[in-house]
Amino acid sequence: MKKPSVDDERNRWLTAEERDRLIGECSELVRRHVSFLFWTGARLGESFALKWADVKLDAERPHVVLRTRKTRGGKEKKRLVPLRPVVLEVMREQRVARGKKVGEKDLVFVNGEGGEWERSAFYSHFDKAKEKAKIDDFTPHDCRHTFATHLIMAGVRERVVAQLLGHSSLALVMRYTHVAPDHMDDVMSMLTAA
């Protein structure tokens, strides 16, 4: 017997006000890291592995190169994500916070001891901020959903969103095409204005 397909893909995202409130409640140790997740659409694992060699703050077009492997030993996929001024400033602050002797091979985001984050430790900090911000049912991966949703609501084409997220097909991006009710009103007003 074949199991029926069910679209149970999780799709939790925050408004801009909720996003900013959550970032504001983060401890100093993770605040810039969480901002980075919201403003780049990076996966948590990509942010944990990000090295300064892949961060171009002073380039003509500031960007980061995010790397991921879908399977153990699988081919590495890379994507370039431009840095908007808000996240560019966050990354410059992170570089200063890490110290002047940060090398290209050093990790960008480190735990309190200067080592690589473990998911459970990061989640502990994230969950405390979430509780203070009074935000329920939200994970670090949902920062990625928030990034994509805000791009779609701003009118960015699905193909561009797919490239920024590192998706190989548009089908994966379609889950972000939901919009907030007030955004639908704005879109409909465009029809009547024309």
mmCIF file of C-alpha atoms in Angstrom:
data_model
loop_
_atom_site.group_PDB
_atom_site.id
_atom_site.type_symbol
_atom_site.label_atom_id
_atom_site.label_comp_id
_atom_site.label_asym_id
_atom_site.label_seq_id
_atom_site.Cartn_x
_atom_site.Cartn_y
_atom_site.Cartn_z
ATOM 1 C CA MET A 1 0.000 0.000 0.000
ATOM 2 C CA LYS A 2 1.349 3.401 -0.924
ATOM 3 C CA LYS A 3 1.442 6.105 1.758
ATOM 4 C CA PRO A 4 -0.440 9.218 0.671
ATOM 5 C CA SER A 5 1.689 12.302 0.228
ATOM 6 C CA VAL A 6 1.036 15.044 2.739
ATOM 7 C CA ASP A 7 2.429 18.533 2.536
ATOM 8 C CA ASP A 8 3.614 18.835 6.111
ATOM 9 C CA GLU A 9 6.586 21.044 5.310
ATOM 10 C CA ARG A 10 7.208 23.339 8.228
ATOM 11 C CA ASN A 11 6.907 26.967 7.256
ATOM 12 C CA ARG A 12 7.277 29.218 10.286
ATOM 13 C CA TRP A 13 8.512 32.775 9.797
ATOM 14 C CA LEU A 14 8.578 36.070 11.684
ATOM 15 C CA THR A 15 7.485 39.578 10.843
ATOM 16 C CA ALA A 16 10.202 42.227 10.724
ATOM 17 C CA GLU A 17 9.147 43.446 14.183
ATOM 18 C CA GLU A 18 9.300 39.933 15.650
ATOM 19 C CA ARG A 19 12.658 39.280 13.973
ATOM 20 C CA ASP A 20 14.161 42.464 15.400
ATOM 21 C CA ARG A 21 12.708 41.726 18.851
ATOM 22 C CA LEU A 22 14.248 38.234 18.847
ATOM 23 C CA ILE A 23 17.645 39.562 17.765
ATOM 24 C CA GLY A 24 17.451 42.202 20.494
ATOM 25 C CA GLU A 25 16.840 39.554 23.166
ATOM 26 C CA CYS A 26 19.824 37.406 22.120
ATOM 27 C CA SER A 27 22.837 37.278 24.395
ATOM 28 C CA GLU A 28 25.971 39.048 23.197
ATOM 29 C CA LEU A 29 27.465 35.637 22.391
ATOM 30 C CA VAL A 30 24.864 34.806 19.702
ATOM 31 C CA ARG A 31 23.282 38.135 18.682
ATOM 32 C CA ARG A 32 25.453 38.675 15.584
ATOM 33 C CA HIS A 33 25.181 34.990 14.687
ATOM 34 C CA VAL A 34 21.362 35.091 14.771
ATOM 35 C CA SER A 35 21.369 38.340 12.763
ATOM 36 C CA PHE A 36 23.534 36.607 10.175
ATOM 37 C CA LEU A 37 21.038 33.740 9.908
ATOM 38 C CA PHE A 38 18.114 36.120 9.400
ATOM 39 C CA TRP A 39 19.878 38.339 6.828
ATOM 40 C CA THR A 40 21.604 35.674 4.709
ATOM 41 C CA GLY A 41 19.269 32.666 4.782
ATOM 42 C CA ALA A 42 22.205 30.505 5.850
ATOM 43 C CA ARG A 43 21.613 27.056 7.260
ATOM 44 C CA LEU A 44 22.803 26.664 10.834
ATOM 45 C CA GLY A 45 25.484 24.169 9.781
ATOM 46 C CA GLU A 46 26.729 26.572 7.113
ATOM 47 C CA SER A 47 27.086 29.322 9.709
ATOM 48 C CA PHE A 48 28.903 26.998 12.123
ATOM 49 C CA ALA A 49 31.431 26.097 9.414
ATOM 50 C CA LEU A 50 31.842 29.608 7.962
ATOM 51 C CA LYS A 51 35.471 30.745 7.858
ATOM 52 C CA TRP A 52 36.817 34.244 7.400
ATOM 53 C CA ALA A 53 38.336 33.217 4.054
ATOM 54 C CA ASP A 54 34.768 33.018 2.723
ATOM 55 C CA VAL A 55 33.758 36.462 3.989
ATOM 56 C CA LYS A 56 34.529 39.419 1.727
ATOM 57 C CA LEU A 57 33.724 42.553 3.725
ATOM 58 C CA ASP A 58 35.860 45.033 1.817
ATOM 59 C CA ALA A 59 35.152 43.805 -1.696
ATOM 60 C CA GLU A 60 33.405 46.049 -4.186
ATOM 61 C CA ARG A 61 30.390 43.823 -3.607
ATOM 62 C CA PRO A 62 30.596 42.465 -0.027
ATOM 63 C CA HIS A 63 29.469 38.850 0.200
ATOM 64 C CA VAL A 64 29.901 35.497 1.870
ATOM 65 C CA VAL A 65 30.401 32.126 0.250
ATOM 66 C CA LEU A 66 28.311 29.495 2.005
ATOM 67 C CA ARG A 67 29.276 25.838 1.675
ATOM 68 C CA THR A 68 27.189 22.753 2.293
ATOM 69 C CA ARG A 69 27.292 19.023 1.712
ATOM 70 C CA LYS A 70 24.006 17.232 1.309
ATOM 71 C CA THR A 71 25.431 13.793 2.167
ATOM 72 C CA ARG A 72 28.542 12.544 3.894
ATOM 73 C CA GLY A 73 31.322 12.511 1.356
ATOM 74 C CA GLY A 74 28.986 14.144 -1.141
ATOM 75 C CA LYS A 75 29.906 16.955 -3.428
ATOM 76 C CA GLU A 76 30.262 20.344 -1.779
ATOM 77 C CA LYS A 77 27.846 22.996 -2.988
ATOM 78 C CA LYS A 78 28.771 26.658 -2.763
ATOM 79 C CA ARG A 79 26.700 29.759 -3.143
ATOM 80 C CA LEU A 80 27.471 33.435 -2.937
ATOM 81 C CA VAL A 81 25.195 35.630 -0.807
ATOM 82 C CA PRO A 82 25.598 39.419 -1.037
ATOM 83 C CA LEU A 83 25.775 41.271 2.272
ATOM 84 C CA ARG A 84 23.271 44.052 2.764
ATOM 85 C CA PRO A 85 24.446 47.020 4.864
ATOM 86 C CA VAL A 86 22.716 45.733 8.014
ATOM 87 C CA VAL A 87 24.508 42.367 7.925
ATOM 88 C CA LEU A 88 27.729 43.904 6.613
ATOM 89 C CA GLU A 89 27.869 45.973 9.802
ATOM 90 C CA VAL A 90 27.123 42.849 11.875
ATOM 91 C CA MET A 91 30.002 41.009 10.200
ATOM 92 C CA ARG A 92 32.407 43.909 10.770
ATOM 93 C CA GLU A 93 31.396 43.944 14.443
ATOM 94 C CA GLN A 94 31.962 40.179 14.585
ATOM 95 C CA ARG A 95 35.457 40.578 13.158
ATOM 96 C CA VAL A 96 36.290 43.198 15.808
ATOM 97 C CA ALA A 97 34.766 41.029 18.548
ATOM 98 C CA ARG A 98 36.882 38.053 17.424
ATOM 99 C CA GLY A 99 40.078 40.101 17.700
ATOM 100 C CA LYS A 100 42.731 41.447 15.395
ATOM 101 C CA LYS A 101 44.584 38.144 15.031
ATOM 102 C CA VAL A 102 41.746 36.309 13.317
ATOM 103 C CA GLY A 103 43.114 34.284 10.414
ATOM 104 C CA GLU A 104 41.442 33.344 7.158
ATOM 105 C CA LYS A 105 41.044 29.729 8.329
ATOM 106 C CA ASP A 106 39.426 30.732 11.622
ATOM 107 C CA LEU A 107 35.709 30.247 12.175
ATOM 108 C CA VAL A 108 33.564 33.361 12.031
ATOM 109 C CA PHE A 109 31.137 32.313 14.766
ATOM 110 C CA VAL A 110 32.504 30.547 17.835
ATOM 111 C CA ASN A 111 31.147 29.462 21.182
ATOM 112 C CA GLY A 112 32.138 31.025 24.517
ATOM 113 C CA GLU A 113 35.390 29.049 24.608
ATOM 114 C CA GLY A 114 36.416 30.073 21.098
ATOM 115 C CA GLY A 115 35.612 26.700 19.553
ATOM 116 C CA GLU A 116 33.074 25.361 17.107
ATOM 117 C CA TRP A 117 29.442 25.493 18.190
ATOM 118 C CA GLU A 118 27.470 22.378 19.027
ATOM 119 C CA ARG A 119 23.833 22.543 18.062
ATOM 120 C CA SER A 120 22.530 21.898 21.565
ATOM 121 C CA ALA A 121 24.607 24.744 23.046
ATOM 122 C CA PHE A 122 23.508 27.177 20.344
ATOM 123 C CA TYR A 123 19.861 26.115 20.742
ATOM 124 C CA SER A 124 20.108 26.782 24.466
ATOM 125 C CA HIS A 125 21.073 30.433 23.831
ATOM 126 C CA PHE A 126 18.532 30.747 21.006
ATOM 127 C CA ASP A 127 15.697 29.321 23.110
ATOM 128 C CA LYS A 128 16.398 31.730 25.978
ATOM 129 C CA ALA A 129 16.190 34.692 23.586
ATOM 130 C CA LYS A 130 13.027 33.298 22.055
ATOM 131 C CA GLU A 131 11.424 33.001 25.483
ATOM 132 C CA LYS A 132 12.378 36.582 26.403
ATOM 133 C CA ALA A 133 10.996 37.817 23.065
ATOM 134 C CA LYS A 134 7.772 35.848 23.675
ATOM 135 C CA ILE A 135 8.074 33.964 20.396
ATOM 136 C CA ASP A 136 6.789 30.394 20.281
ATOM 137 C CA ASP A 137 7.428 27.532 17.908
ATOM 138 C CA PHE A 138 10.488 28.985 16.180
ATOM 139 C CA THR A 139 13.847 27.333 15.430
ATOM 140 C CA PRO A 140 17.142 28.631 14.044
ATOM 141 C CA HIS A 141 16.224 27.055 10.684
ATOM 142 C CA ASP A 142 13.094 29.209 10.651
ATOM 143 C CA CYS A 143 15.383 32.237 10.291
ATOM 144 C CA ARG A 144 15.969 30.874 6.781
ATOM 145 C CA HIS A 145 12.203 30.702 6.189
ATOM 146 C CA THR A 146 11.901 34.296 7.393
ATOM 147 C CA PHE A 147 14.655 35.413 4.994
ATOM 148 C CA ALA A 148 12.954 33.738 2.023
ATOM 149 C CA THR A 149 9.462 34.925 2.939
ATOM 150 C CA HIS A 150 10.572 38.547 3.248
ATOM 151 C CA LEU A 151 12.304 38.358 -0.144
ATOM 152 C CA ILE A 152 9.190 36.956 -1.819
ATOM 153 C CA MET A 153 7.003 39.596 -0.141
ATOM 154 C CA ALA A 154 9.394 42.284 -1.423
ATOM 155 C CA GLY A 155 8.800 41.065 -4.978
ATOM 156 C CA VAL A 156 12.041 39.147 -5.539
ATOM 157 C CA ARG A 157 11.613 36.505 -8.240
ATOM 158 C CA GLU A 158 11.459 32.891 -7.084
ATOM 159 C CA ARG A 159 14.487 31.928 -9.200
ATOM 160 C CA VAL A 160 16.643 34.529 -7.414
ATOM 161 C CA VAL A 161 15.384 33.351 -4.012
ATOM 162 C CA ALA A 162 16.248 29.780 -5.028
ATOM 163 C CA GLN A 163 19.796 30.845 -5.911
ATOM 164 C CA LEU A 164 20.250 32.714 -2.623
ATOM 165 C CA LEU A 165 19.006 29.705 -0.648
ATOM 166 C CA GLY A 166 21.034 27.221 -2.669
ATOM 167 C CA HIS A 167 17.988 25.329 -3.975
ATOM 168 C CA SER A 168 18.359 23.553 -7.262
ATOM 169 C CA SER A 169 14.660 23.751 -8.131
ATOM 170 C CA LEU A 170 11.898 26.297 -7.883
ATOM 171 C CA ALA A 171 9.611 23.707 -6.289
ATOM 172 C CA LEU A 172 11.452 24.102 -2.987
ATOM 173 C CA VAL A 173 10.982 27.870 -3.086
ATOM 174 C CA MET A 174 7.248 27.669 -3.676
ATOM 175 C CA ARG A 175 6.655 26.962 0.039
ATOM 176 C CA TYR A 176 7.680 30.580 0.709
ATOM 177 C CA THR A 177 5.149 32.109 -1.640
ATOM 178 C CA HIS A 178 2.575 32.428 1.116
ATOM 179 C CA VAL A 179 2.154 36.035 2.113
ATOM 180 C CA ALA A 180 0.915 37.920 5.111
ATOM 181 C CA PRO A 181 -2.708 39.110 4.766
ATOM 182 C CA ASP A 182 -1.681 42.786 4.778
ATOM 183 C CA HIS A 183 0.779 42.096 1.969
ATOM 184 C CA MET A 184 -2.012 40.556 -0.109
ATOM 185 C CA ASP A 185 -4.011 43.765 0.388
ATOM 186 C CA ASP A 186 -1.019 45.799 -0.846
ATOM 187 C CA VAL A 187 -0.707 43.591 -3.918
ATOM 188 C CA MET A 188 -4.411 43.888 -4.725
ATOM 189 C CA SER A 189 -4.241 47.673 -4.415
ATOM 190 C CA MET A 190 -1.696 47.616 -7.246
ATOM 191 C CA LEU A 191 -4.403 46.257 -9.541
ATOM 192 C CA THR A 192 -6.843 48.990 -8.704
ATOM 193 C CA ALA A 193 -4.177 51.689 -9.039
ATOM 194 C CA ALA A 194 -3.380 50.623 -12.583
#
